[in-house]
Amino acid sequence: MTCIGNLKEKFREYDIAMRTCLPQVDKKLITELLLMKKDEAPMYTLEIFLKKNANIQEIRERVAKQTGQVATFYDKGTHMVAAHRITLEMLEEICQHEDVEEIKGTHIIRGSASIGPSHERTSHDEVWNDPDSIDNLDWEEIKGKEARGMGDDDLGEVQELRGNIVVTKAGVIDKKVYNIPKSLVERYDGHKLWFNVTKEEAKSKYEVED
């Protein structure tokens, strides 16, 4: 395996670990915390998106007890915002609460104040690797869209969904056809369908005769 290939493989393992350990947490937030080696518990405006009908008072009291801060709520109690220091371990504990659907955050630079809410709940046209969400995609709409792999690898265009297989076709003259398992779909952003696979892996594992 080349150096770049090894780098892509390590990133794939890291991506899987993030989705396994902290499934509701924004990947950018996890990476930021890991890179902040000098500050083990940096200050963040933490935004937690909750299910409808969550027990707001109970959550408010829990936040006050654990952080000493007062949480504010928006969007009929489904968007909670609180500024306090966080760690990966704290995010892991938050993820264990059944009312929590998604967690995002903004770093508060020393000497500045919390900016309040600045994130939106992940939109419906940006579906991450959630089996239920993937199954609800409009595959007729996705036909003809670009298929992309890890590192923005070009996997051609989406041709069809055949059972649990997504068929893509790449190339103009020497056409390559890939039968990629639907389980490897990472997200659809409204323009491109992203897979958790490299082009090298697609060629070796999923390429078929046209």
PDB file of C-alpha atoms in Angstrom:
ATOM      1  CA  MET A   1       0.000   0.000   0.000  1.00  0.00           C
ATOM      2  CA  THR A   2       1.281   3.471  -0.869  1.00  0.00           C
ATOM      3  CA  CYS A   3       1.782   6.185   1.741  1.00  0.00           C
ATOM      4  CA  ILE A   4      -1.347   7.989   0.510  1.00  0.00           C
ATOM      5  CA  GLY A   5      -3.274   4.725   0.437  1.00  0.00           C
ATOM      6  CA  ASN A   6      -2.242   4.047   4.028  1.00  0.00           C
ATOM      7  CA  LEU A   7      -3.296   7.573   5.005  1.00  0.00           C
ATOM      8  CA  LYS A   8      -6.731   7.033   3.444  1.00  0.00           C
ATOM      9  CA  GLU A   9      -7.119   3.702   5.226  1.00  0.00           C
ATOM     10  CA  LYS A  10      -6.213   5.257   8.591  1.00  0.00           C
ATOM     11  CA  PHE A  11      -8.727   8.023   7.949  1.00  0.00           C
ATOM     12  CA  ARG A  12     -11.395   5.449   7.163  1.00  0.00           C
ATOM     13  CA  GLU A  13     -10.653   3.671  10.466  1.00  0.00           C
ATOM     14  CA  TYR A  14     -10.806   7.026  12.269  1.00  0.00           C
ATOM     15  CA  ASP A  15     -14.118   7.859  10.588  1.00  0.00           C
ATOM     16  CA  ILE A  16     -15.602   4.512  11.650  1.00  0.00           C
ATOM     17  CA  ALA A  17     -14.337   5.028  15.225  1.00  0.00           C
ATOM     18  CA  MET A  18     -15.994   8.462  15.404  1.00  0.00           C
ATOM     19  CA  ARG A  19     -19.341   7.082  14.249  1.00  0.00           C
ATOM     20  CA  THR A  20     -19.051   4.155  16.659  1.00  0.00           C
ATOM     21  CA  CYS A  21     -17.968   6.024  19.801  1.00  0.00           C
ATOM     22  CA  LEU A  22     -19.759   9.359  19.349  1.00  0.00           C
ATOM     23  CA  PRO A  23     -22.503   8.808  16.748  1.00  0.00           C
ATOM     24  CA  GLN A  24     -24.450  12.007  17.447  1.00  0.00           C
ATOM     25  CA  VAL A  25     -21.432  14.335  17.579  1.00  0.00           C
ATOM     26  CA  ASP A  26     -20.366  16.502  14.636  1.00  0.00           C
ATOM     27  CA  LYS A  27     -17.130  15.043  13.230  1.00  0.00           C
ATOM     28  CA  LYS A  28     -15.566  18.501  13.002  1.00  0.00           C
ATOM     29  CA  LEU A  29     -16.117  18.983  16.725  1.00  0.00           C
ATOM     30  CA  ILE A  30     -14.433  15.657  17.561  1.00  0.00           C
ATOM     31  CA  THR A  31     -11.430  16.481  15.379  1.00  0.00           C
ATOM     32  CA  GLU A  32     -11.089  19.969  16.864  1.00  0.00           C
ATOM     33  CA  LEU A  33     -10.993  18.564  20.398  1.00  0.00           C
ATOM     34  CA  LEU A  34      -8.355  15.995  19.462  1.00  0.00           C
ATOM     35  CA  LEU A  35      -6.182  18.703  17.894  1.00  0.00           C
ATOM     36  CA  MET A  36      -6.377  20.963  20.967  1.00  0.00           C
ATOM     37  CA  LYS A  37      -3.655  19.127  22.859  1.00  0.00           C
ATOM     38  CA  LYS A  38      -2.760  22.130  25.031  1.00  0.00           C
ATOM     39  CA  ASP A  39      -6.281  22.548  26.389  1.00  0.00           C
ATOM     40  CA  GLU A  40      -7.794  19.343  27.704  1.00  0.00           C
ATOM     41  CA  ALA A  41     -11.181  20.990  28.331  1.00  0.00           C
ATOM     42  CA  PRO A  42     -11.651  23.937  25.944  1.00  0.00           C
ATOM     43  CA  MET A  43     -14.553  26.353  26.207  1.00  0.00           C
ATOM     44  CA  TYR A  44     -17.310  25.813  23.665  1.00  0.00           C
ATOM     45  CA  THR A  45     -20.776  27.007  22.852  1.00  0.00           C
ATOM     46  CA  LEU A  46     -22.324  23.561  22.742  1.00  0.00           C
ATOM     47  CA  GLU A  47     -25.499  23.061  20.729  1.00  0.00           C
ATOM     48  CA  ILE A  48     -27.533  19.920  21.319  1.00  0.00           C
ATOM     49  CA  PHE A  49     -30.456  19.028  19.096  1.00  0.00           C
ATOM     50  CA  LEU A  50     -33.138  17.092  20.947  1.00  0.00           C
ATOM     51  CA  LYS A  51     -36.105  14.936  20.093  1.00  0.00           C
ATOM     52  CA  LYS A  52     -39.548  16.487  20.325  1.00  0.00           C
ATOM     53  CA  ASN A  53     -41.254  16.329  23.719  1.00  0.00           C
ATOM     54  CA  ALA A  54     -37.968  16.028  25.629  1.00  0.00           C
ATOM     55  CA  ASN A  55     -38.146  16.844  29.360  1.00  0.00           C
ATOM     56  CA  ILE A  56     -36.729  20.372  29.142  1.00  0.00           C
ATOM     57  CA  GLN A  57     -36.773  21.097  32.868  1.00  0.00           C
ATOM     58  CA  GLU A  58     -34.934  17.888  33.690  1.00  0.00           C
ATOM     59  CA  ILE A  59     -32.305  18.643  31.045  1.00  0.00           C
ATOM     60  CA  ARG A  60     -31.927  22.228  32.263  1.00  0.00           C
ATOM     61  CA  GLU A  61     -31.338  21.032  35.828  1.00  0.00           C
ATOM     62  CA  ARG A  62     -28.869  18.366  34.709  1.00  0.00           C
ATOM     63  CA  VAL A  63     -26.823  20.904  32.723  1.00  0.00           C
ATOM     64  CA  ALA A  64     -26.764  23.325  35.664  1.00  0.00           C
ATOM     65  CA  LYS A  65     -25.640  20.577  38.043  1.00  0.00           C
ATOM     66  CA  GLN A  66     -22.894  19.229  35.762  1.00  0.00           C
ATOM     67  CA  THR A  67     -21.524  22.490  34.338  1.00  0.00           C
ATOM     68  CA  GLY A  68     -22.788  25.301  36.548  1.00  0.00           C
ATOM     69  CA  GLN A  69     -24.191  26.992  33.443  1.00  0.00           C
ATOM     70  CA  VAL A  70     -27.739  27.870  32.417  1.00  0.00           C
ATOM     71  CA  ALA A  71     -28.936  26.294  29.185  1.00  0.00           C
ATOM     72  CA  THR A  72     -31.233  28.132  26.798  1.00  0.00           C
ATOM     73  CA  PHE A  73     -33.696  26.438  24.460  1.00  0.00           C
ATOM     74  CA  TYR A  74     -34.905  27.271  20.961  1.00  0.00           C
ATOM     75  CA  ASP A  75     -37.193  25.777  18.317  1.00  0.00           C
ATOM     76  CA  LYS A  76     -39.882  24.626  20.735  1.00  0.00           C
ATOM     77  CA  GLY A  77     -37.371  22.981  23.060  1.00  0.00           C
ATOM     78  CA  THR A  78     -35.549  20.917  20.418  1.00  0.00           C
ATOM     79  CA  HIS A  79     -32.379  23.068  20.234  1.00  0.00           C
ATOM     80  CA  MET A  80     -30.404  23.547  23.450  1.00  0.00           C
ATOM     81  CA  VAL A  81     -27.442  25.915  23.786  1.00  0.00           C
ATOM     82  CA  ALA A  82     -24.991  26.193  26.691  1.00  0.00           C
ATOM     83  CA  ALA A  83     -21.464  27.596  26.963  1.00  0.00           C
ATOM     84  CA  HIS A  84     -19.039  25.543  29.052  1.00  0.00           C
ATOM     85  CA  ARG A  85     -15.840  23.521  28.942  1.00  0.00           C
ATOM     86  CA  ILE A  86     -16.108  20.142  27.238  1.00  0.00           C
ATOM     87  CA  THR A  87     -14.133  16.934  26.817  1.00  0.00           C
ATOM     88  CA  LEU A  88     -14.627  13.891  24.626  1.00  0.00           C
ATOM     89  CA  GLU A  89     -15.650  11.961  27.722  1.00  0.00           C
ATOM     90  CA  MET A  90     -18.358  14.524  28.447  1.00  0.00           C
ATOM     91  CA  LEU A  91     -19.630  14.247  24.864  1.00  0.00           C
ATOM     92  CA  GLU A  92     -19.733  10.476  25.234  1.00  0.00           C
ATOM     93  CA  GLU A  93     -21.872  10.836  28.366  1.00  0.00           C
ATOM     94  CA  ILE A  94     -24.236  13.254  26.594  1.00  0.00           C
ATOM     95  CA  CYS A  95     -24.621  10.837  23.675  1.00  0.00           C
ATOM     96  CA  GLN A  96     -25.986   8.204  26.036  1.00  0.00           C
ATOM     97  CA  HIS A  97     -29.145  10.228  26.726  1.00  0.00           C
ATOM     98  CA  GLU A  98     -31.992   9.002  24.528  1.00  0.00           C
ATOM     99  CA  ASP A  99     -33.325  12.525  23.872  1.00  0.00           C
ATOM    100  CA  VAL A 100     -30.101  13.612  22.128  1.00  0.00           C
ATOM    101  CA  GLU A 101     -30.126  13.452  18.330  1.00  0.00           C
ATOM    102  CA  GLU A 102     -27.165  15.607  17.320  1.00  0.00           C
ATOM    103  CA  ILE A 103     -24.349  17.622  18.921  1.00  0.00           C
ATOM    104  CA  LYS A 104     -22.434  20.541  17.405  1.00  0.00           C
ATOM    105  CA  GLY A 105     -20.248  23.254  18.866  1.00  0.00           C
ATOM    106  CA  THR A 106     -18.260  26.449  18.336  1.00  0.00           C
ATOM    107  CA  HIS A 107     -14.949  27.095  20.081  1.00  0.00           C
ATOM    108  CA  ILE A 108     -14.931  30.189  22.297  1.00  0.00           C
ATOM    109  CA  ILE A 109     -11.556  31.902  21.949  1.00  0.00           C
ATOM    110  CA  ARG A 110     -10.044  33.171  25.189  1.00  0.00           C
ATOM    111  CA  GLY A 111     -11.228  36.694  25.946  1.00  0.00           C
ATOM    112  CA  SER A 112     -14.317  36.461  23.769  1.00  0.00           C
ATOM    113  CA  ALA A 113     -17.923  35.751  24.667  1.00  0.00           C
ATOM    114  CA  SER A 114     -20.268  32.996  23.570  1.00  0.00           C
ATOM    115  CA  ILE A 115     -21.869  33.811  20.229  1.00  0.00           C
ATOM    116  CA  GLY A 116     -25.061  31.954  21.054  1.00  0.00           C
ATOM    117  CA  PRO A 117     -26.705  29.533  18.615  1.00  0.00           C
ATOM    118  CA  SER A 118     -24.994  29.374  15.218  1.00  0.00           C
ATOM    119  CA  HIS A 119     -25.706  25.850  13.966  1.00  0.00           C
ATOM    120  CA  GLU A 120     -28.710  24.263  12.341  1.00  0.00           C
ATOM    121  CA  ARG A 121     -29.862  20.693  12.675  1.00  0.00           C
ATOM    122  CA  THR A 122     -28.385  18.601   9.864  1.00  0.00           C
ATOM    123  CA  SER A 123     -30.692  19.174   6.905  1.00  0.00           C
ATOM    124  CA  HIS A 124     -32.660  16.375   5.343  1.00  0.00           C
ATOM    125  CA  ASP A 125     -30.639  16.638   2.111  1.00  0.00           C
ATOM    126  CA  GLU A 126     -27.411  15.925   3.984  1.00  0.00           C
ATOM    127  CA  VAL A 127     -28.001  12.418   5.297  1.00  0.00           C
ATOM    128  CA  TRP A 128     -25.149  10.793   7.236  1.00  0.00           C
ATOM    129  CA  ASN A 129     -24.586   7.079   7.641  1.00  0.00           C
ATOM    130  CA  ASP A 130     -27.835   6.156   9.351  1.00  0.00           C
ATOM    131  CA  PRO A 131     -29.448   2.967   7.960  1.00  0.00           C
ATOM    132  CA  ASP A 132     -32.968   4.310   8.403  1.00  0.00           C
ATOM    133  CA  SER A 133     -32.117   7.602   6.691  1.00  0.00           C
ATOM    134  CA  ILE A 134     -30.300   5.906   3.809  1.00  0.00           C
ATOM    135  CA  ASP A 135     -33.327   3.696   3.201  1.00  0.00           C
ATOM    136  CA  ASN A 136     -35.506   6.799   2.962  1.00  0.00           C
ATOM    137  CA  LEU A 137     -33.473   8.402   0.166  1.00  0.00           C
ATOM    138  CA  ASP A 138     -35.253   9.103  -3.122  1.00  0.00           C
ATOM    139  CA  TRP A 139     -33.156   6.894  -5.381  1.00  0.00           C
ATOM    140  CA  GLU A 140     -34.942   8.095  -8.514  1.00  0.00           C
ATOM    141  CA  GLU A 141     -33.692  11.588  -7.693  1.00  0.00           C
ATOM    142  CA  ILE A 142     -30.158  10.311  -7.084  1.00  0.00           C
ATOM    143  CA  LYS A 143     -29.869   8.546 -10.462  1.00  0.00           C
ATOM    144  CA  GLY A 144     -27.365  10.401 -12.634  1.00  0.00           C
ATOM    145  CA  LYS A 145     -25.774  12.171  -9.666  1.00  0.00           C
ATOM    146  CA  GLU A 146     -22.012  12.059  -9.087  1.00  0.00           C
ATOM    147  CA  ALA A 147     -20.698   9.216  -6.944  1.00  0.00           C
ATOM    148  CA  ARG A 148     -17.716  10.089  -4.760  1.00  0.00           C
ATOM    149  CA  GLY A 149     -15.466   8.052  -2.511  1.00  0.00           C
ATOM    150  CA  MET A 150     -13.059   8.889   0.285  1.00  0.00           C
ATOM    151  CA  GLY A 151     -10.658  11.700  -0.572  1.00  0.00           C
ATOM    152  CA  ASP A 152     -13.133  12.922  -3.222  1.00  0.00           C
ATOM    153  CA  ASP A 153     -12.324   9.900  -5.419  1.00  0.00           C
ATOM    154  CA  ASP A 154     -14.398   9.844  -8.612  1.00  0.00           C
ATOM    155  CA  LEU A 155     -16.659   6.771  -8.725  1.00  0.00           C
ATOM    156  CA  GLY A 156     -18.638   7.910 -11.763  1.00  0.00           C
ATOM    157  CA  GLU A 157     -22.392   8.441 -11.833  1.00  0.00           C
ATOM    158  CA  VAL A 158     -25.133   6.627  -9.960  1.00  0.00           C
ATOM    159  CA  GLN A 159     -27.015   4.332 -12.362  1.00  0.00           C
ATOM    160  CA  GLU A 160     -29.496   2.498 -10.150  1.00  0.00           C
ATOM    161  CA  LEU A 161     -30.198   0.852  -6.814  1.00  0.00           C
ATOM    162  CA  ARG A 162     -30.352  -2.917  -7.256  1.00  0.00           C
ATOM    163  CA  GLY A 163     -31.460  -4.452  -3.965  1.00  0.00           C
ATOM    164  CA  ASN A 164     -28.689  -3.619  -1.497  1.00  0.00           C
ATOM    165  CA  ILE A 165     -26.269  -2.668  -4.284  1.00  0.00           C
ATOM    166  CA  VAL A 166     -25.683   0.816  -5.700  1.00  0.00           C
ATOM    167  CA  VAL A 167     -24.561   0.597  -9.326  1.00  0.00           C
ATOM    168  CA  THR A 168     -22.245   3.368 -10.554  1.00  0.00           C
ATOM    169  CA  LYS A 169     -20.541   3.837 -13.917  1.00  0.00           C
ATOM    170  CA  ALA A 170     -17.321   5.778 -14.521  1.00  0.00           C
ATOM    171  CA  GLY A 171     -15.392   6.740 -17.655  1.00  0.00           C
ATOM    172  CA  VAL A 172     -16.364   7.747 -21.177  1.00  0.00           C
ATOM    173  CA  ILE A 173     -14.398   5.306 -23.345  1.00  0.00           C
ATOM    174  CA  ASP A 174     -13.284   2.549 -20.992  1.00  0.00           C
ATOM    175  CA  LYS A 175     -16.376   2.465 -18.826  1.00  0.00           C
ATOM    176  CA  LYS A 176     -15.990   1.041 -15.335  1.00  0.00           C
ATOM    177  CA  VAL A 177     -19.017  -0.323 -13.505  1.00  0.00           C
ATOM    178  CA  TYR A 178     -19.016  -0.671  -9.730  1.00  0.00           C
ATOM    179  CA  ASN A 179     -21.537  -2.619  -7.667  1.00  0.00           C
ATOM    180  CA  ILE A 180     -21.044  -0.968  -4.283  1.00  0.00           C
ATOM    181  CA  PRO A 181     -22.910  -2.201  -1.170  1.00  0.00           C
ATOM    182  CA  LYS A 182     -25.524   0.302  -0.013  1.00  0.00           C
ATOM    183  CA  SER A 183     -24.122  -0.076   3.517  1.00  0.00           C
ATOM    184  CA  LEU A 184     -21.065   1.904   2.358  1.00  0.00           C
ATOM    185  CA  VAL A 185     -23.140   4.991   1.519  1.00  0.00           C
ATOM    186  CA  GLU A 186     -21.972   7.740   3.856  1.00  0.00           C
ATOM    187  CA  ARG A 187     -24.228  10.629   2.869  1.00  0.00           C
ATOM    188  CA  TYR A 188     -26.108  12.377   0.082  1.00  0.00           C
ATOM    189  CA  ASP A 189     -25.608  16.155   0.015  1.00  0.00           C
ATOM    190  CA  GLY A 190     -28.199  16.941  -2.640  1.00  0.00           C
ATOM    191  CA  HIS A 191     -25.606  16.885  -5.430  1.00  0.00           C
ATOM    192  CA  LYS A 192     -23.293  13.952  -4.804  1.00  0.00           C
ATOM    193  CA  LEU A 193     -23.639  10.508  -3.238  1.00  0.00           C
ATOM    194  CA  TRP A 194     -20.653   9.833  -0.985  1.00  0.00           C
ATOM    195  CA  PHE A 195     -19.304   6.374  -0.202  1.00  0.00           C
ATOM    196  CA  ASN A 196     -17.014   5.244   2.593  1.00  0.00           C
ATOM    197  CA  VAL A 197     -14.665   3.541   0.124  1.00  0.00           C
ATOM    198  CA  THR A 198     -11.632   4.561  -1.950  1.00  0.00           C
ATOM    199  CA  LYS A 199     -11.456   4.251  -5.734  1.00  0.00           C
ATOM    200  CA  GLU A 200      -8.680   1.687  -5.288  1.00  0.00           C
ATOM    201  CA  GLU A 201     -10.963  -0.425  -3.082  1.00  0.00           C
ATOM    202  CA  ALA A 202     -13.864  -0.012  -5.496  1.00  0.00           C
ATOM    203  CA  LYS A 203     -11.715  -1.300  -8.360  1.00  0.00           C
ATOM    204  CA  SER A 204     -10.402  -4.294  -6.441  1.00  0.00           C
ATOM    205  CA  LYS A 205     -13.631  -5.324  -4.717  1.00  0.00           C
ATOM    206  CA  TYR A 206     -16.637  -3.990  -6.604  1.00  0.00           C
ATOM    207  CA  GLU A 207     -15.728  -3.544 -10.276  1.00  0.00           C
ATOM    208  CA  VAL A 208     -17.780  -5.726 -12.652  1.00  0.00           C
ATOM    209  CA  GLU A 209     -18.059  -6.243 -16.386  1.00  0.00           C
ATOM    210  CA  ASP A 210     -20.230  -3.682 -18.172  1.00  0.00           C
TER     211      ASP A 210
END
